[in-house]
Short mmCIF file of N, CA and C and ligand atoms in Angstrom, two decimals:
data_model
loop_
_atom_site.label_atom_id
_atom_site.label_comp_id
_atom_site.label_asym_id
_atom_site.label_seq_id
_atom_site.Cartn_x
_atom_site.Cartn_y
_atom_site.Cartn_z
N MET W 1 0.29 11.96 88.20
CA MET W 1 1.81 12.72 87.86
C MET W 1 2.62 11.88 89.02
N SER W 2 3.75 11.69 87.78
CA SER W 2 5.36 10.72 89.59
C SER W 2 5.83 12.03 91.03
N GLU W 3 6.32 11.65 91.99
CA GLU W 3 5.92 12.30 92.70
C GLU W 3 7.34 13.15 92.10
N LYS W 4 7.59 14.30 92.69
CA LYS W 4 8.88 15.36 92.31
C LYS W 4 10.15 14.93 92.77
N THR W 5 10.96 14.52 91.71
CA THR W 5 12.14 13.71 92.68
C THR W 5 12.88 15.59 93.06
N ILE W 6 13.91 14.45 93.96
CA ILE W 6 15.11 15.48 94.42
C ILE W 6 15.14 16.91 94.20
N PHE W 7 16.22 16.96 92.84
CA PHE W 7 16.63 18.19 91.72
C PHE W 7 15.11 19.06 91.54
N GLN W 8 13.93 18.79 91.18
CA GLN W 8 12.97 18.87 91.00
C GLN W 8 12.25 19.88 91.89
N LYS W 9 12.61 19.49 93.14
CA LYS W 9 12.04 20.66 94.53
C LYS W 9 13.32 21.42 94.36
N ILE W 10 14.65 20.82 94.10
CA ILE W 10 15.52 21.89 94.82
C ILE W 10 14.84 23.43 93.30
N VAL W 11 14.78 22.71 92.16
CA VAL W 11 14.70 23.97 90.86
C VAL W 11 13.69 24.49 91.69
N ASP W 12 13.11 23.88 92.48
CA ASP W 12 11.03 24.33 92.37
C ASP W 12 11.40 25.55 94.12
N ARG W 13 12.27 25.22 94.70
CA ARG W 13 12.73 26.61 95.91
C ARG W 13 12.46 25.46 96.88
N GLU W 14 11.86 24.14 96.85
CA GLU W 14 11.06 23.47 97.61
C GLU W 14 12.37 22.70 98.95
N ILE W 15 12.76 22.20 98.37
CA ILE W 15 14.52 22.25 99.25
C ILE W 15 15.65 24.12 99.08
N PRO W 16 16.06 24.17 100.76
CA PRO W 16 16.80 25.55 100.58
C PRO W 16 17.90 24.36 99.56
N ALA W 17 18.47 24.74 98.92
CA ALA W 17 20.39 24.67 97.99
C ALA W 17 20.69 26.05 97.66
N PRO W 18 21.64 26.63 98.15
CA PRO W 18 22.36 27.79 96.88
C PRO W 18 22.12 27.57 95.72
N LEU W 19 22.08 28.01 95.61
CA LEU W 19 22.21 27.62 93.62
C LEU W 19 23.29 28.03 92.94
N VAL W 20 24.65 27.40 92.47
CA VAL W 20 25.80 28.76 92.23
C VAL W 20 25.44 29.05 90.35
N TYR W 21 24.49 29.03 89.92
CA TYR W 21 24.69 29.35 88.38
C TYR W 21 22.75 29.29 88.53
N GLU W 22 21.44 30.26 87.39
CA GLU W 22 20.73 29.65 87.17
C GLU W 22 20.45 30.31 86.14
N ASP W 23 19.80 30.19 84.99
CA ASP W 23 19.38 31.30 84.03
C ASP W 23 17.95 29.96 83.63
N ASP W 24 17.16 30.73 82.46
CA ASP W 24 15.86 30.33 81.86
C ASP W 24 15.69 28.84 81.77
N LEU W 25 16.49 27.73 81.90
CA LEU W 25 16.34 27.19 81.34
C LEU W 25 16.75 25.82 82.36
N VAL W 26 18.01 26.18 83.32
CA VAL W 26 18.35 25.31 83.81
C VAL W 26 18.92 25.67 85.47
N ALA W 27 19.20 25.12 86.40
CA ALA W 27 20.02 25.29 87.79
C ALA W 27 20.97 24.82 88.30
N ALA W 28 21.97 24.64 88.92
CA ALA W 28 23.01 24.58 89.10
C ALA W 28 23.17 24.52 90.54
N PHE W 29 23.74 23.33 91.84
CA PHE W 29 23.86 23.86 93.08
C PHE W 29 24.77 22.64 93.38
N ASN W 30 25.58 22.77 94.44
CA ASN W 30 26.88 21.73 94.77
C ASN W 30 26.57 20.04 95.33
N ASP W 31 27.27 19.60 94.89
CA ASP W 31 26.67 18.23 95.48
C ASP W 31 26.77 17.70 96.41
N ILE W 32 25.83 17.01 97.01
CA ILE W 32 26.10 16.58 98.82
C ILE W 32 26.74 16.11 99.08
N ALA W 33 27.68 15.20 98.04
CA ALA W 33 28.34 13.82 98.24
C ALA W 33 29.45 14.52 97.80
N PRO W 34 30.22 15.59 97.40
CA PRO W 34 31.43 15.88 96.47
C PRO W 34 32.34 14.90 96.58
N GLN W 35 32.37 14.64 95.21
CA GLN W 35 33.69 13.88 94.50
C GLN W 35 35.04 14.35 94.11
N ALA W 36 34.62 15.72 94.61
CA ALA W 36 36.21 16.53 94.55
C ALA W 36 35.98 17.70 95.20
N PRO W 37 36.88 19.12 94.80
CA PRO W 37 36.91 19.76 95.64
C PRO W 37 36.15 20.92 95.12
N ILE W 38 35.70 20.58 93.63
CA ILE W 38 34.56 21.40 93.21
C ILE W 38 34.02 20.35 92.69
N HIS W 39 32.09 19.68 92.44
CA HIS W 39 31.80 18.56 92.28
C HIS W 39 29.79 19.73 92.01
N VAL W 40 30.04 19.96 91.00
CA VAL W 40 28.69 20.82 90.90
C VAL W 40 27.72 19.45 90.41
N LEU W 41 26.48 20.39 90.35
CA LEU W 41 24.99 19.26 89.74
C LEU W 41 24.42 20.46 88.95
N ILE W 42 24.35 20.49 87.01
CA ILE W 42 23.60 21.18 86.46
C ILE W 42 22.44 20.30 85.94
N VAL W 43 21.20 20.84 86.37
CA VAL W 43 19.89 20.20 85.86
C VAL W 43 18.79 21.08 85.44
N PRO W 44 18.51 20.36 84.09
CA PRO W 44 17.26 21.07 83.18
C PRO W 44 16.43 21.66 84.40
N LYS W 45 15.61 22.26 84.03
CA LYS W 45 14.60 22.79 84.98
C LYS W 45 13.42 22.28 84.60
N LYS W 46 13.29 21.81 83.48
CA LYS W 46 12.27 21.28 82.44
C LYS W 46 12.76 19.33 83.38
N VAL W 47 11.97 18.73 83.70
CA VAL W 47 12.12 17.08 83.70
C VAL W 47 12.59 16.94 82.75
N ILE W 48 13.59 16.08 82.83
CA ILE W 48 13.63 15.13 81.42
C ILE W 48 14.35 13.61 82.74
N PRO W 49 14.36 12.92 82.71
CA PRO W 49 14.50 11.75 83.58
C PRO W 49 15.91 11.12 82.80
N ARG W 50 16.37 11.35 81.91
CA ARG W 50 18.35 10.48 81.41
C ARG W 50 18.30 11.27 80.27
N VAL W 51 19.25 10.83 80.00
CA VAL W 51 20.20 11.92 78.65
C VAL W 51 19.49 11.59 77.54
N GLY W 52 19.38 9.70 78.11
CA GLY W 52 18.74 9.44 76.28
C GLY W 52 17.06 9.09 75.96
N GLU W 53 16.46 9.71 76.76
CA GLU W 53 15.23 10.47 76.85
C GLU W 53 15.09 11.75 76.78
N ALA W 54 15.84 12.30 76.40
CA ALA W 54 15.46 13.83 75.51
C ALA W 54 15.08 13.59 74.11
N GLU W 55 14.94 14.42 73.88
CA GLU W 55 13.54 14.99 72.84
C GLU W 55 14.13 15.43 71.82
N ALA W 56 13.64 15.36 70.71
CA ALA W 56 14.40 16.97 69.67
C ALA W 56 13.97 17.92 70.14
N GLU W 57 12.90 18.27 70.69
CA GLU W 57 11.94 19.91 71.13
C GLU W 57 12.50 19.76 72.49
N ASP W 58 14.16 19.46 73.30
CA ASP W 58 14.46 19.33 73.94
C ASP W 58 15.99 20.17 73.44
N GLN W 59 16.30 20.15 72.29
CA GLN W 59 18.22 20.26 71.95
C GLN W 59 18.32 21.92 73.14
N ALA W 60 17.29 23.02 73.11
CA ALA W 60 17.83 24.63 73.46
C ALA W 60 17.91 23.57 74.90
N THR W 61 17.78 23.05 75.92
CA THR W 61 17.78 22.80 76.92
C THR W 61 19.18 21.76 77.31
N LEU W 62 19.88 21.23 76.50
CA LEU W 62 20.76 19.96 75.99
C LEU W 62 21.47 21.37 76.51
N GLY W 63 21.46 22.06 74.98
CA GLY W 63 22.83 23.21 74.88
C GLY W 63 23.23 24.16 75.61
N ALA W 64 22.14 24.73 76.47
CA ALA W 64 22.43 25.24 78.28
C ALA W 64 22.77 24.52 79.36
N LEU W 65 22.98 23.57 79.11
CA LEU W 65 23.42 22.64 80.26
C LEU W 65 24.69 22.69 79.70
N LEU W 66 25.12 22.41 78.37
CA LEU W 66 26.84 22.35 79.07
C LEU W 66 26.97 23.86 78.41
N LEU W 67 26.57 24.93 78.20
CA LEU W 67 27.02 26.47 78.62
C LEU W 67 27.13 26.72 79.43
N ALA W 68 26.31 26.62 80.25
CA ALA W 68 25.97 27.04 81.42
C ALA W 68 27.59 26.18 82.91
N ALA W 69 27.88 25.19 81.88
CA ALA W 69 28.91 24.30 82.56
C ALA W 69 30.42 25.01 82.65
N GLY W 70 30.23 25.70 80.91
CA GLY W 70 31.59 26.78 80.73
C GLY W 70 31.31 27.75 82.12
N LYS W 71 29.63 28.26 81.75
CA LYS W 71 29.87 29.72 82.48
C LYS W 71 30.57 29.36 83.79
N ILE W 72 29.51 28.01 84.80
CA ILE W 72 30.10 27.60 86.48
C ILE W 72 32.11 27.76 86.43
N ALA W 73 32.56 26.76 85.14
CA ALA W 73 33.99 27.11 85.00
C ALA W 73 34.69 28.01 85.56
N GLU W 74 34.22 29.08 84.68
CA GLU W 74 34.88 30.53 84.71
C GLU W 74 34.46 31.09 85.96
N LYS W 75 33.03 30.66 86.46
CA LYS W 75 33.18 31.67 87.83
C LYS W 75 34.24 31.34 88.66
N LEU W 76 34.21 29.21 88.96
CA LEU W 76 35.02 29.20 90.13
C LEU W 76 36.63 28.97 89.82
N GLY W 77 36.45 29.40 88.41
CA GLY W 77 38.25 29.75 88.21
C GLY W 77 38.96 28.57 87.84
N VAL W 78 37.57 27.48 86.81
CA VAL W 78 38.73 25.90 86.45
C VAL W 78 38.55 26.57 85.04
N LYS W 79 37.92 26.86 84.23
CA LYS W 79 37.91 26.88 82.90
C LYS W 79 39.61 27.31 82.27
N ASP W 80 40.18 27.79 82.88
CA ASP W 80 41.41 27.75 81.86
C ASP W 80 41.81 26.65 81.72
N ARG W 81 42.54 26.01 80.40
CA ARG W 81 43.30 24.86 80.79
C ARG W 81 44.39 24.30 81.41
N SER W 82 44.89 25.02 81.38
CA SER W 82 46.08 25.12 82.96
C SER W 82 45.75 24.20 84.35
N LYS W 83 44.26 24.37 84.47
CA LYS W 83 43.91 23.74 85.29
C LYS W 83 42.34 22.96 85.01
N GLY W 84 40.72 23.00 84.58
CA GLY W 84 40.82 22.15 83.44
C GLY W 84 38.96 21.71 84.70
N PHE W 85 38.45 20.95 84.49
CA PHE W 85 37.49 20.07 84.74
C PHE W 85 36.57 19.08 83.73
N ARG W 86 36.70 18.14 84.35
CA ARG W 86 35.69 17.09 83.56
C ARG W 86 33.39 17.16 83.77
N LEU W 87 33.02 16.50 82.78
CA LEU W 87 32.17 16.62 82.79
C LEU W 87 31.24 14.93 82.54
N VAL W 88 30.27 14.97 83.73
CA VAL W 88 30.03 13.53 83.46
C VAL W 88 27.89 13.42 83.33
N ILE W 89 27.57 12.06 82.65
CA ILE W 89 26.12 11.97 82.88
C ILE W 89 25.99 10.89 82.59
N ASN W 90 25.15 10.54 83.92
CA ASN W 90 25.43 8.50 83.78
C ASN W 90 23.69 8.76 83.52
N HIS W 91 23.66 8.19 82.52
CA HIS W 91 22.48 7.29 82.19
C HIS W 91 22.47 5.74 82.24
N GLY W 92 20.95 4.80 84.04
CA GLY W 92 20.42 4.17 83.68
C GLY W 92 21.93 3.53 85.07
N ARG W 93 21.20 2.14 85.25
CA ARG W 93 22.35 1.47 85.71
C ARG W 93 23.07 1.66 86.04
N ASP W 94 24.16 0.93 84.33
CA ASP W 94 25.22 0.46 85.13
C ASP W 94 26.04 2.08 84.52
N GLY W 95 25.51 2.61 84.63
CA GLY W 95 25.64 3.99 84.46
C GLY W 95 26.11 4.90 85.71
N GLY W 96 25.63 4.45 86.55
CA GLY W 96 25.31 4.67 87.67
C GLY W 96 24.49 6.06 88.31
N GLU W 97 23.68 6.07 87.75
CA GLU W 97 22.42 6.84 87.38
C GLU W 97 22.06 6.48 89.02
N THR W 98 21.87 7.54 89.58
CA THR W 98 20.88 7.07 90.74
C THR W 98 19.49 8.39 91.42
N VAL W 99 19.81 9.67 90.24
CA VAL W 99 18.67 10.33 90.73
C VAL W 99 18.19 10.75 88.96
N PRO W 100 16.46 10.26 88.87
CA PRO W 100 15.99 10.18 87.70
C PRO W 100 15.69 11.62 87.19
N HIS W 101 16.69 11.87 87.40
CA HIS W 101 16.36 13.92 86.78
C HIS W 101 17.88 13.59 86.25
N LEU W 102 17.80 14.39 84.70
CA LEU W 102 19.08 14.76 83.79
C LEU W 102 19.43 15.66 84.64
N HIS W 103 21.66 15.17 84.45
CA HIS W 103 22.08 16.32 85.54
C HIS W 103 23.14 16.10 85.19
N VAL W 104 24.26 17.10 85.08
CA VAL W 104 25.62 17.11 85.12
C VAL W 104 26.48 17.53 85.84
N HIS W 105 27.82 16.78 85.95
CA HIS W 105 28.13 16.18 87.19
C HIS W 105 29.09 17.77 86.47
N LEU W 106 29.64 17.90 87.24
CA LEU W 106 31.16 19.16 86.77
C LEU W 106 31.58 19.23 88.10
N LEU W 107 32.83 18.71 87.30
CA LEU W 107 34.35 17.85 88.83
C LEU W 107 34.88 18.86 88.28
N ALA W 108 35.89 19.15 89.96
CA ALA W 108 37.58 19.62 89.14
C ALA W 108 37.59 20.24 90.58
N GLY W 109 39.35 20.56 90.61
CA GLY W 109 40.12 21.33 91.93
C GLY W 109 40.80 19.82 91.86
N ARG W 110 40.93 18.76 91.46
CA ARG W 110 42.12 17.65 91.69
C ARG W 110 42.50 17.27 90.31
N ASP W 111 43.34 16.27 90.29
CA ASP W 111 43.93 15.74 89.15
C ASP W 111 43.07 14.80 88.32
N LEU W 112 42.40 14.84 88.24
CA LEU W 112 40.85 13.51 87.55
C LEU W 112 41.72 12.54 86.67
N THR W 113 41.38 11.42 87.44
CA THR W 113 42.20 10.14 86.76
C THR W 113 41.28 9.39 85.53
N TRP W 114 41.86 9.13 84.24
CA TRP W 114 41.62 8.15 83.66
C TRP W 114 41.76 6.83 82.80
N PRO W 115 41.15 5.84 82.77
CA PRO W 115 39.29 5.61 83.14
C PRO W 115 39.13 6.34 84.15
N PRO W 116 38.12 6.41 84.13
CA PRO W 116 36.88 6.23 85.36
C PRO W 116 36.27 4.97 85.90
N GLY W 117 35.77 5.26 87.55
CA GLY W 117 35.82 3.71 87.67
C GLY W 117 34.55 2.58 87.16
P1 LIG T 201 23.58 9.96 89.55
O1 LIG T 201 24.51 9.12 91.04
O2 LIG T 201 24.60 10.77 88.80
O3 LIG T 201 22.81 9.84 89.63
O4 LIG T 201 23.86 11.20 90.91
C1 LIG T 201 23.23 11.93 91.87
C2 LIG T 201 24.32 13.81 92.03
O5 LIG T 201 23.08 13.31 93.30
C3 LIG T 201 24.58 12.57 93.54
O6 LIG T 201 26.38 12.48 93.36
C4 LIG T 201 24.57 12.44 95.02
O7 LIG T 201 25.70 13.33 95.86
C5 LIG T 201 23.72 13.93 94.60
N1 LIG T 201 22.70 14.11 95.37
C6 LIG T 201 21.83 13.87 96.33
N2 LIG T 201 21.08 14.12 96.97
C7 LIG T 201 20.95 15.54 96.57
C8 LIG T 201 20.82 16.77 97.25
N3 LIG T 201 19.70 16.92 98.05
N4 LIG T 201 21.58 17.71 97.02
C9 LIG T 201 22.41 17.73 96.52
N5 LIG T 201 23.46 16.38 95.54
C10 LIG T 201 22.23 15.67 96.00
#
Protein backbone atom coordinates (compact mmCIF):
# COMPACT_ATOMS: atom_id res chain seq x y z
CA MET A 1 0.00 0.00 0.00
CA SER A 2 1.40 3.44 -0.93
CA GLU A 3 2.27 5.94 1.77
CA LYS A 4 -0.52 8.14 3.08
CA THR A 5 -0.76 11.63 1.68
CA ILE A 6 -0.51 14.61 4.03
CA PHE A 7 -4.25 15.14 3.54
CA GLN A 8 -5.06 11.53 4.45
CA LYS A 9 -3.04 11.98 7.64
CA ILE A 10 -5.10 15.10 8.45
CA VAL A 11 -8.37 13.26 7.73
CA ASP A 12 -7.20 10.35 9.93
CA ARG A 13 -6.28 12.86 12.68
CA GLU A 14 -2.64 11.76 12.62
CA ILE A 15 -1.64 15.35 11.88
CA PRO A 16 -3.53 18.01 13.84
CA ALA A 17 -5.43 20.53 11.76
CA PRO A 18 -8.64 22.21 12.92
CA LEU A 19 -11.48 21.11 10.66
CA VAL A 20 -13.60 23.87 9.16
CA TYR A 21 -16.20 21.29 8.11
CA GLU A 22 -16.70 17.52 8.22
CA ASP A 23 -19.35 15.03 7.16
CA ASP A 24 -19.36 11.33 6.31
CA LEU A 25 -17.66 11.82 2.95
CA VAL A 26 -15.47 14.92 3.17
CA ALA A 27 -13.40 17.06 5.52
CA ALA A 28 -12.17 20.64 5.15
CA PHE A 29 -9.33 22.61 6.72
CA ASN A 30 -7.41 25.83 6.11
CA ASP A 31 -4.63 25.82 3.52
CA ILE A 32 -1.21 26.13 5.15
CA ALA A 33 -0.15 28.75 2.56
CA PRO A 34 -3.28 30.80 1.94
CA GLN A 35 -3.62 32.58 -1.40
CA ALA A 36 -6.57 34.66 -0.21
CA PRO A 37 -7.98 35.79 3.15
CA ILE A 38 -10.15 32.65 3.02
CA HIS A 39 -8.44 29.56 1.57
CA VAL A 40 -10.00 26.26 2.59
CA LEU A 41 -9.18 22.82 1.20
CA ILE A 42 -12.06 20.36 0.91
CA VAL A 43 -10.93 16.76 0.58
CA PRO A 44 -12.71 13.43 0.22
CA LYS A 45 -12.15 10.96 3.05
CA LYS A 46 -11.76 8.28 0.37
CA VAL A 47 -8.39 8.67 -1.33
CA ILE A 48 -8.95 9.68 -4.94
CA PRO A 49 -5.60 10.91 -6.33
CA ARG A 50 -7.02 13.51 -8.71
CA VAL A 51 -10.33 14.45 -10.25
CA GLY A 52 -9.70 12.78 -13.60
CA GLU A 53 -9.19 9.47 -11.83
CA ALA A 54 -12.53 9.50 -10.06
CA GLU A 55 -14.83 6.59 -10.99
CA ALA A 56 -18.58 6.35 -11.42
CA GLU A 57 -18.77 4.93 -7.89
CA ASP A 58 -17.32 8.24 -6.62
CA GLN A 59 -20.30 10.29 -7.82
CA ALA A 60 -21.68 10.88 -4.33
CA THR A 61 -18.25 11.87 -3.04
CA LEU A 62 -17.73 14.34 -5.88
CA GLY A 63 -21.13 15.86 -5.19
CA ALA A 64 -20.36 16.03 -1.49
CA LEU A 65 -17.27 18.15 -2.20
CA LEU A 66 -19.34 20.83 -3.94
CA LEU A 67 -22.18 20.71 -1.44
CA ALA A 68 -19.63 21.13 1.34
CA ALA A 69 -18.21 24.16 -0.48
CA GLY A 70 -21.58 25.88 -0.38
CA LYS A 71 -22.01 25.13 3.32
CA ILE A 72 -18.50 26.36 4.15
CA ALA A 73 -19.03 29.53 2.10
CA GLU A 74 -22.21 30.19 4.03
CA LYS A 75 -20.50 29.52 7.37
CA LEU A 76 -17.67 31.91 6.46
CA GLY A 77 -20.05 34.61 5.26
CA VAL A 78 -19.10 34.65 1.57
CA LYS A 79 -21.99 32.76 -0.02
CA ASP A 80 -23.98 35.87 -0.82
CA ARG A 81 -23.53 37.02 -4.44
CA SER A 82 -22.40 40.43 -3.21
CA LYS A 83 -19.29 38.66 -1.90
CA GLY A 84 -18.64 35.26 -3.45
CA PHE A 85 -15.89 32.69 -3.75
CA ARG A 86 -13.96 30.61 -6.24
CA LEU A 87 -13.50 26.84 -6.36
CA VAL A 88 -10.35 25.40 -7.97
CA ILE A 89 -9.30 21.81 -8.64
CA ASN A 90 -5.76 21.29 -9.92
CA HIS A 91 -5.08 18.12 -11.90
CA GLY A 92 -1.56 17.09 -12.81
CA ARG A 93 1.57 19.07 -13.58
CA ASP A 94 0.15 21.77 -15.83
CA GLY A 95 -2.82 22.14 -13.52
CA GLY A 96 -0.50 22.92 -10.63
CA GLU A 97 -1.28 19.84 -8.53
CA THR A 98 1.22 19.26 -5.73
CA VAL A 99 -0.65 16.89 -3.40
CA PRO A 100 -1.93 13.65 -5.01
CA HIS A 101 -5.17 13.52 -3.01
CA LEU A 102 -8.16 15.18 -4.68
CA HIS A 103 -8.97 18.54 -3.09
CA VAL A 104 -11.11 21.53 -3.89
CA HIS A 105 -9.63 24.93 -3.08
CA LEU A 106 -12.23 27.41 -1.78
CA LEU A 107 -10.83 30.93 -2.16
CA ALA A 108 -12.55 34.10 -1.02
CA GLY A 109 -12.17 37.38 0.78
CA ARG A 110 -10.59 39.42 -2.01
CA ASP A 111 -11.33 40.34 -5.61
CA LEU A 112 -10.09 37.23 -7.47
CA THR A 113 -8.82 38.10 -10.91
CA TRP A 114 -9.62 36.27 -14.13
CA PRO A 115 -8.02 34.62 -16.03
CA PRO A 116 -6.09 32.80 -13.31
CA GLY A 117 -2.31 32.50 -13.57
P1 LIG B 1 -2.43 21.73 -5.10
O1 LIG B 1 -1.25 22.54 -5.56
O2 LIG B 1 -3.69 22.01 -5.84
O3 LIG B 1 -2.09 20.24 -5.08
O4 LIG B 1 -2.74 22.19 -3.64
C1 LIG B 1 -2.09 21.69 -2.53
C2 LIG B 1 -2.32 22.68 -1.42
O5 LIG B 1 -2.06 22.04 -0.19
C3 LIG B 1 -1.42 23.91 -1.46
O6 LIG B 1 -2.22 25.08 -1.57
C4 LIG B 1 -0.64 23.84 -0.15
O7 LIG B 1 -0.43 25.12 0.41
C5 LIG B 1 -1.57 22.99 0.69
N1 LIG B 1 -0.95 22.24 1.79
C6 LIG B 1 0.17 21.48 1.74
N2 LIG B 1 0.41 20.91 2.93
C7 LIG B 1 -0.59 21.31 3.75
C8 LIG B 1 -0.90 21.08 5.12
N3 LIG B 1 -0.15 20.30 5.91
N4 LIG B 1 -2.01 21.66 5.65
C9 LIG B 1 -2.78 22.46 4.87
N5 LIG B 1 -2.53 22.72 3.58
C10 LIG B 1 -1.45 22.17 3.02
